[in-house]
Amino acid sequence: MNQKIKEIFDDKELVARIQNKLPKLFHLAELESSRAGKVGMEVGSVREKIIVALFIYKFGEINVKTEIPITEAEVDVEVHNNPISIKTITGKNPSGVKLIWTVDAEKSKEFSEKYVPTCDMIFIQINWNNSGGFHYIPNETQFEVLNILGEKPT
């Protein structure tokens, strides 16, 4: 577990700011990413930028690497040299998290069959009418869960 990331959850002032500001910022992201009343898939990128801004606020620009090659399938940002994937979903019963963005069904299936987590994850569920969640899932925990479920990693 990355102790630096854990600091976000231990900082009571920051937690209060996240609880107050994040829903408002994510709502703005949805408004900005909407056309004809439908939220576009680019909302994920806008939300990701909001979370990266949070990391920069907490840890300083020098400790947050945002210049991640587009070819990186999983890593969205590095914090204190720790690669992190940022995933956001909306709703009480969302259909799931996309492992990879592609319109090629075969590539998507192949990626999911070979998927092995390579970094920690920040997972955020937005549920406008109830409480959502902001979670840190270390890489080790992802492996443990996949092993319990009988999936590939060991």
PDB file of N, CA, C and O in Angstrom, residues 34-86:
ATOM      1  N   SER A  34     -21.854  16.966 -21.954  1.00  0.00           N
ATOM      2  CA  SER A  34     -23.191  16.582 -22.413  1.00  0.00           C
ATOM      3  C   SER A  34     -23.559  17.256 -23.724  1.00  0.00           C
ATOM      4  O   SER A  34     -23.184  18.389 -23.982  1.00  0.00           O
ATOM      5  N   ARG A  35     -24.313  16.485 -24.513  1.00  0.00           N
ATOM      6  CA  ARG A  35     -24.905  17.002 -25.748  1.00  0.00           C
ATOM      7  C   ARG A  35     -26.287  16.392 -25.870  1.00  0.00           C
ATOM      8  O   ARG A  35     -26.440  15.182 -25.707  1.00  0.00           O
ATOM      9  N   ALA A  36     -27.232  17.231 -26.142  1.00  0.00           N
ATOM     10  CA  ALA A  36     -28.627  16.789 -26.308  1.00  0.00           C
ATOM     11  C   ALA A  36     -29.097  15.964 -25.115  1.00  0.00           C
ATOM     12  O   ALA A  36     -29.790  14.968 -25.269  1.00  0.00           O
ATOM     13  N   GLY A  37     -28.677  16.365 -23.923  1.00  0.00           N
ATOM     14  CA  GLY A  37     -29.132  15.687 -22.711  1.00  0.00           C
ATOM     15  C   GLY A  37     -28.424  14.386 -22.387  1.00  0.00           C
ATOM     16  O   GLY A  37     -28.761  13.721 -21.415  1.00  0.00           O
ATOM     17  N   LYS A  38     -27.449  13.985 -23.182  1.00  0.00           N
ATOM     18  CA  LYS A  38     -26.713  12.732 -22.953  1.00  0.00           C
ATOM     19  C   LYS A  38     -25.271  13.052 -22.573  1.00  0.00           C
ATOM     20  O   LYS A  38     -24.627  13.888 -23.206  1.00  0.00           O
ATOM     21  N   VAL A  39     -24.767  12.350 -21.563  1.00  0.00           N
ATOM     22  CA  VAL A  39     -23.379  12.534 -21.136  1.00  0.00           C
ATOM     23  C   VAL A  39     -22.493  11.699 -22.051  1.00  0.00           C
ATOM     24  O   VAL A  39     -22.709  10.501 -22.226  1.00  0.00           O
ATOM     25  N   GLY A  40     -21.498  12.344 -22.644  1.00  0.00           N
ATOM     26  CA  GLY A  40     -20.567  11.660 -23.540  1.00  0.00           C
ATOM     27  C   GLY A  40     -19.465  10.936 -22.782  1.00  0.00           C
ATOM     28  O   GLY A  40     -19.207  11.213 -21.611  1.00  0.00           O
ATOM     29  N   MET A  41     -18.799  10.036 -23.479  1.00  0.00           N
ATOM     30  CA  MET A  41     -17.764   9.225 -22.831  1.00  0.00           C
ATOM     31  C   MET A  41     -16.556  10.064 -22.420  1.00  0.00           C
ATOM     32  O   MET A  41     -15.778   9.650 -21.565  1.00  0.00           O
ATOM     33  N   GLU A  42     -16.408  11.262 -22.970  1.00  0.00           N
ATOM     34  CA  GLU A  42     -15.285  12.115 -22.602  1.00  0.00           C
ATOM     35  C   GLU A  42     -15.378  12.599 -21.159  1.00  0.00           C
ATOM     36  O   GLU A  42     -14.415  13.123 -20.608  1.00  0.00           O
ATOM     37  N   VAL A  43     -16.535  12.387 -20.506  1.00  0.00           N
ATOM     38  CA  VAL A  43     -16.686  12.782 -19.110  1.00  0.00           C
ATOM     39  C   VAL A  43     -15.627  12.100 -18.236  1.00  0.00           C
ATOM     40  O   VAL A  43     -15.146  12.681 -17.267  1.00  0.00           O
ATOM     41  N   GLY A  44     -15.239  10.890 -18.599  1.00  0.00           N
ATOM     42  CA  GLY A  44     -14.214  10.176 -17.833  1.00  0.00           C
ATOM     43  C   GLY A  44     -12.890  10.916 -17.829  1.00  0.00           C
ATOM     44  O   GLY A  44     -12.211  11.005 -16.799  1.00  0.00           O
ATOM     45  N   SER A  45     -12.521  11.476 -18.975  1.00  0.00           N
ATOM     46  CA  SER A  45     -11.271  12.246 -19.069  1.00  0.00           C
ATOM     47  C   SER A  45     -11.339  13.519 -18.242  1.00  0.00           C
ATOM     48  O   SER A  45     -10.361  13.909 -17.602  1.00  0.00           O
ATOM     49  N   VAL A  46     -12.504  14.163 -18.242  1.00  0.00           N
ATOM     50  CA  VAL A  46     -12.662  15.390 -17.459  1.00  0.00           C
ATOM     51  C   VAL A  46     -12.593  15.058 -15.965  1.00  0.00           C
ATOM     52  O   VAL A  46     -11.912  15.742 -15.189  1.00  0.00           O
ATOM     53  N   ARG A  47     -13.260  13.993 -15.553  1.00  0.00           N
ATOM     54  CA  ARG A  47     -13.207  13.574 -14.144  1.00  0.00           C
ATOM     55  C   ARG A  47     -11.776  13.219 -13.748  1.00  0.00           C
ATOM     56  O   ARG A  47     -11.328  13.546 -12.643  1.00  0.00           O
ATOM     57  N   GLU A  48     -11.082  12.525 -14.640  1.00  0.00           N
ATOM     58  CA  GLU A  48      -9.686  12.154 -14.384  1.00  0.00           C
ATOM     59  C   GLU A  48      -8.842  13.399 -14.115  1.00  0.00           C
ATOM     60  O   GLU A  48      -8.025  13.416 -13.183  1.00  0.00           O
ATOM     61  N   LYS A  49      -9.046  14.448 -14.880  1.00  0.00           N
ATOM     62  CA  LYS A  49      -8.308  15.702 -14.692  1.00  0.00           C
ATOM     63  C   LYS A  49      -8.604  16.307 -13.316  1.00  0.00           C
ATOM     64  O   LYS A  49      -7.725  16.893 -12.677  1.00  0.00           O
ATOM     65  N   ILE A  50      -9.829  16.170 -12.865  1.00  0.00           N
ATOM     66  CA  ILE A  50     -10.211  16.676 -11.538  1.00  0.00           C
ATOM     67  C   ILE A  50      -9.431  15.925 -10.455  1.00  0.00           C
ATOM     68  O   ILE A  50      -8.898  16.541  -9.522  1.00  0.00           O
ATOM     69  N   ILE A  51      -9.336  14.623 -10.584  1.00  0.00           N
ATOM     70  CA  ILE A  51      -8.613  13.817  -9.585  1.00  0.00           C
ATOM     71  C   ILE A  51      -7.116  14.112  -9.650  1.00  0.00           C
ATOM     72  O   ILE A  51      -6.448  14.210  -8.610  1.00  0.00           O
ATOM     73  N   VAL A  52      -6.585  14.287 -10.844  1.00  0.00           N
ATOM     74  CA  VAL A  52      -5.166  14.648 -10.983  1.00  0.00           C
ATOM     75  C   VAL A  52      -4.916  15.996 -10.310  1.00  0.00           C
ATOM     76  O   VAL A  52      -3.910  16.178  -9.612  1.00  0.00           O
ATOM     77  N   ALA A  53      -5.838  16.940 -10.467  1.00  0.00           N
ATOM     78  CA  ALA A  53      -5.706  18.241  -9.804  1.00  0.00           C
ATOM     79  C   ALA A  53      -5.694  18.072  -8.286  1.00  0.00           C
ATOM     80  O   ALA A  53      -4.942  18.767  -7.580  1.00  0.00           O
ATOM     81  N   LEU A  54      -6.489  17.149  -7.778  1.00  0.00           N
ATOM     82  CA  LEU A  54      -6.486  16.842  -6.342  1.00  0.00           C
ATOM     83  C   LEU A  54      -5.112  16.342  -5.901  1.00  0.00           C
ATOM     84  O   LEU A  54      -4.579  16.778  -4.879  1.00  0.00           O
ATOM     85  N   PHE A  55      -4.525  15.439  -6.682  1.00  0.00           N
ATOM     86  CA  PHE A  55      -3.188  14.927  -6.360  1.00  0.00           C
ATOM     87  C   PHE A  55      -2.162  16.062  -6.351  1.00  0.00           C
ATOM     88  O   PHE A  55      -1.314  16.132  -5.460  1.00  0.00           O
ATOM     89  N   ILE A  56      -2.242  16.945  -7.332  1.00  0.00           N
ATOM     90  CA  ILE A  56      -1.305  18.070  -7.403  1.00  0.00           C
ATOM     91  C   ILE A  56      -1.504  18.993  -6.196  1.00  0.00           C
ATOM     92  O   ILE A  56      -0.539  19.441  -5.583  1.00  0.00           O
ATOM     93  N   TYR A  57      -2.750  19.238  -5.821  1.00  0.00           N
ATOM     94  CA  TYR A  57      -3.056  20.067  -4.652  1.00  0.00           C
ATOM     95  C   TYR A  57      -2.449  19.456  -3.394  1.00  0.00           C
ATOM     96  O   TYR A  57      -1.840  20.153  -2.586  1.00  0.00           O
ATOM     97  N   LYS A  58      -2.607  18.151  -3.230  1.00  0.00           N
ATOM     98  CA  LYS A  58      -2.143  17.474  -2.011  1.00  0.00           C
ATOM     99  C   LYS A  58      -0.627  17.275  -1.997  1.00  0.00           C
ATOM    100  O   LYS A  58       0.020  17.495  -0.969  1.00  0.00           O
ATOM    101  N   PHE A  59      -0.046  16.846  -3.124  1.00  0.00           N
ATOM    102  CA  PHE A  59       1.349  16.407  -3.126  1.00  0.00           C
ATOM    103  C   PHE A  59       2.308  17.343  -3.859  1.00  0.00           C
ATOM    104  O   PHE A  59       3.513  17.133  -3.824  1.00  0.00           O
ATOM    105  N   GLY A  60       1.790  18.348  -4.543  1.00  0.00           N
ATOM    106  CA  GLY A  60       2.639  19.278  -5.281  1.00  0.00           C
ATOM    107  C   GLY A  60       2.922  18.769  -6.684  1.00  0.00           C
ATOM    108  O   GLY A  60       3.020  17.561  -6.924  1.00  0.00           O
ATOM    109  N   GLU A  61       3.060  19.712  -7.580  1.00  0.00           N
ATOM    110  CA  GLU A  61       3.257  19.390  -9.000  1.00  0.00           C
ATOM    111  C   GLU A  61       4.490  18.535  -9.244  1.00  0.00           C
ATOM    112  O   GLU A  61       4.493  17.665 -10.119  1.00  0.00           O
ATOM    113  N   ILE A  62       5.535  18.751  -8.470  1.00  0.00           N
ATOM    114  CA  ILE A  62       6.788  18.018  -8.662  1.00  0.00           C
ATOM    115  C   ILE A  62       6.634  16.516  -8.377  1.00  0.00           C
ATOM    116  O   ILE A  62       7.376  15.693  -8.900  1.00  0.00           O
ATOM    117  N   ASN A  63       5.638  16.150  -7.566  1.00  0.00           N
ATOM    118  CA  ASN A  63       5.437  14.749  -7.182  1.00  0.00           C
ATOM    119  C   ASN A  63       4.345  14.038  -7.969  1.00  0.00           C
ATOM    120  O   ASN A  63       4.006  12.897  -7.682  1.00  0.00           O
ATOM    121  N   VAL A  64       3.770  14.735  -8.946  1.00  0.00           N
ATOM    122  CA  VAL A  64       2.684  14.163  -9.751  1.00  0.00           C
ATOM    123  C   VAL A  64       3.093  14.203 -11.215  1.00  0.00           C
ATOM    124  O   VAL A  64       3.259  15.276 -11.788  1.00  0.00           O
ATOM    125  N   LYS A  65       3.249  13.033 -11.802  1.00  0.00           N
ATOM    126  CA  LYS A  65       3.629  12.940 -13.213  1.00  0.00           C
ATOM    127  C   LYS A  65       2.367  12.709 -14.044  1.00  0.00           C
ATOM    128  O   LYS A  65       1.670  11.705 -13.878  1.00  0.00           O
ATOM    129  N   THR A  66       2.115  13.657 -14.937  1.00  0.00           N
ATOM    130  CA  THR A  66       0.914  13.567 -15.778  1.00  0.00           C
ATOM    131  C   THR A  66       1.235  13.228 -17.222  1.00  0.00           C
ATOM    132  O   THR A  66       0.336  12.905 -17.992  1.00  0.00           O
ATOM    133  N   GLU A  67       2.497  13.297 -17.578  1.00  0.00           N
ATOM    134  CA  GLU A  67       2.914  13.027 -18.963  1.00  0.00           C
ATOM    135  C   GLU A  67       3.059  11.522 -19.175  1.00  0.00           C
ATOM    136  O   GLU A  67       4.161  11.002 -19.345  1.00  0.00           O
ATOM    137  N   ILE A  68       1.940  10.833 -19.151  1.00  0.00           N
ATOM    138  CA  ILE A  68       1.905   9.384 -19.341  1.00  0.00           C
ATOM    139  C   ILE A  68       1.603   9.121 -20.817  1.00  0.00           C
ATOM    140  O   ILE A  68       0.627   9.658 -21.348  1.00  0.00           O
ATOM    141  N   PRO A  69       2.406   8.281 -21.482  1.00  0.00           N
ATOM    142  CA  PRO A  69       2.148   7.995 -22.898  1.00  0.00           C
ATOM    143  C   PRO A  69       0.739   7.436 -23.114  1.00  0.00           C
ATOM    144  O   PRO A  69       0.241   6.646 -22.307  1.00  0.00           O
ATOM    145  N   ILE A  70       0.122   7.840 -24.188  1.00  0.00           N
ATOM    146  CA  ILE A  70      -1.226   7.392 -24.533  1.00  0.00           C
ATOM    147  C   ILE A  70      -1.272   5.879 -24.742  1.00  0.00           C
ATOM    148  O   ILE A  70      -2.321   5.260 -24.630  1.00  0.00           O
ATOM    149  N   THR A  71      -0.120   5.287 -24.999  1.00  0.00           N
ATOM    150  CA  THR A  71      -0.042   3.844 -25.217  1.00  0.00           C
ATOM    151  C   THR A  71      -0.140   3.053 -23.916  1.00  0.00           C
ATOM    152  O   THR A  71      -0.321   1.843 -23.956  1.00  0.00           O
ATOM    153  N   GLU A  72      -0.038   3.728 -22.783  1.00  0.00           N
ATOM    154  CA  GLU A  72      -0.203   3.060 -21.492  1.00  0.00           C
ATOM    155  C   GLU A  72      -1.670   2.667 -21.335  1.00  0.00           C
ATOM    156  O   GLU A  72      -2.541   3.523 -21.278  1.00  0.00           O
ATOM    157  N   ALA A  73      -1.915   1.376 -21.238  1.00  0.00           N
ATOM    158  CA  ALA A  73      -3.304   0.904 -21.194  1.00  0.00           C
ATOM    159  C   ALA A  73      -3.974   1.173 -19.854  1.00  0.00           C
ATOM    160  O   ALA A  73      -5.176   1.354 -19.787  1.00  0.00           O
ATOM    161  N   GLU A  74      -3.203   1.209 -18.788  1.00  0.00           N
ATOM    162  CA  GLU A  74      -3.820   1.265 -17.466  1.00  0.00           C
ATOM    163  C   GLU A  74      -3.452   2.506 -16.659  1.00  0.00           C
ATOM    164  O   GLU A  74      -4.287   3.046 -15.948  1.00  0.00           O
ATOM    165  N   VAL A  75      -2.253   2.974 -16.750  1.00  0.00           N
ATOM    166  CA  VAL A  75      -1.763   4.066 -15.915  1.00  0.00           C
ATOM    167  C   VAL A  75      -2.290   5.413 -16.417  1.00  0.00           C
ATOM    168  O   VAL A  75      -2.177   5.731 -17.592  1.00  0.00           O
ATOM    169  N   ASP A  76      -2.869   6.192 -15.491  1.00  0.00           N
ATOM    170  CA  ASP A  76      -3.366   7.521 -15.821  1.00  0.00           C
ATOM    171  C   ASP A  76      -2.475   8.622 -15.263  1.00  0.00           C
ATOM    172  O   ASP A  76      -2.414   9.715 -15.813  1.00  0.00           O
ATOM    173  N   VAL A  77      -1.800   8.339 -14.142  1.00  0.00           N
ATOM    174  CA  VAL A  77      -0.983   9.336 -13.464  1.00  0.00           C
ATOM    175  C   VAL A  77       0.005   8.597 -12.559  1.00  0.00           C
ATOM    176  O   VAL A  77      -0.233   7.441 -12.193  1.00  0.00           O
ATOM    177  N   GLU A  78       1.111   9.254 -12.223  1.00  0.00           N
ATOM    178  CA  GLU A  78       2.037   8.721 -11.226  1.00  0.00           C
ATOM    179  C   GLU A  78       2.127   9.721 -10.087  1.00  0.00           C
ATOM    180  O   GLU A  78       2.291  10.919 -10.317  1.00  0.00           O
ATOM    181  N   VAL A  79       1.995   9.223  -8.864  1.00  0.00           N
ATOM    182  CA  VAL A  79       2.108  10.045  -7.669  1.00  0.00           C
ATOM    183  C   VAL A  79       3.252   9.487  -6.843  1.00  0.00           C
ATOM    184  O   VAL A  79       3.209   8.322  -6.444  1.00  0.00           O
ATOM    185  N   HIS A  80       4.279  10.313  -6.622  1.00  0.00           N
ATOM    186  CA  HIS A  80       5.488   9.856  -5.923  1.00  0.00           C
ATOM    187  C   HIS A  80       6.017   8.574  -6.579  1.00  0.00           C
ATOM    188  O   HIS A  80       6.301   7.590  -5.903  1.00  0.00           O
ATOM    189  N   ASN A  81       6.087   8.574  -7.896  1.00  0.00           N
ATOM    190  CA  ASN A  81       6.589   7.454  -8.713  1.00  0.00           C
ATOM    191  C   ASN A  81       5.731   6.194  -8.611  1.00  0.00           C
ATOM    192  O   ASN A  81       6.175   5.113  -8.981  1.00  0.00           O
ATOM    193  N   ASN A  82       4.529   6.326  -8.108  1.00  0.00           N
ATOM    194  CA  ASN A  82       3.606   5.202  -7.985  1.00  0.00           C
ATOM    195  C   ASN A  82       2.532   5.323  -9.074  1.00  0.00           C
ATOM    196  O   ASN A  82       1.728   6.255  -9.045  1.00  0.00           O
ATOM    197  N   PRO A  83       2.512   4.393 -10.050  1.00  0.00           N
ATOM    198  CA  PRO A  83       1.501   4.470 -11.112  1.00  0.00           C
ATOM    199  C   PRO A  83       0.097   4.191 -10.575  1.00  0.00           C
ATOM    200  O   PRO A  83      -0.094   3.294  -9.753  1.00  0.00           O
ATOM    201  N   ILE A  84      -0.870   4.980 -11.071  1.00  0.00           N
ATOM    202  CA  ILE A  84      -2.251   4.867 -10.604  1.00  0.00           C
ATOM    203  C   ILE A  84      -3.201   4.911 -11.795  1.00  0.00           C
ATOM    204  O   ILE A  84      -3.041   5.722 -12.707  1.00  0.00           O
ATOM    205  N   SER A  85      -4.203   4.049 -11.727  1.00  0.00           N
ATOM    206  CA  SER A  85      -5.294   4.068 -12.686  1.00  0.00           C
ATOM    207  C   SER A  85      -6.486   4.741 -12.009  1.00  0.00           C
ATOM    208  O   SER A  85      -6.790   4.451 -10.853  1.00  0.00           O
ATOM    209  N   ILE A  86      -7.149   5.644 -12.719  1.00  0.00           N
ATOM    210  CA  ILE A  86      -8.314   6.343 -12.183  1.00  0.00           C
ATOM    211  C   ILE A  86      -9.549   5.832 -12.914  1.00  0.00           C
ATOM    212  O   ILE A  86      -9.623   5.898 -14.135  1.00  0.00           O
TER     213      ILE A  86
END
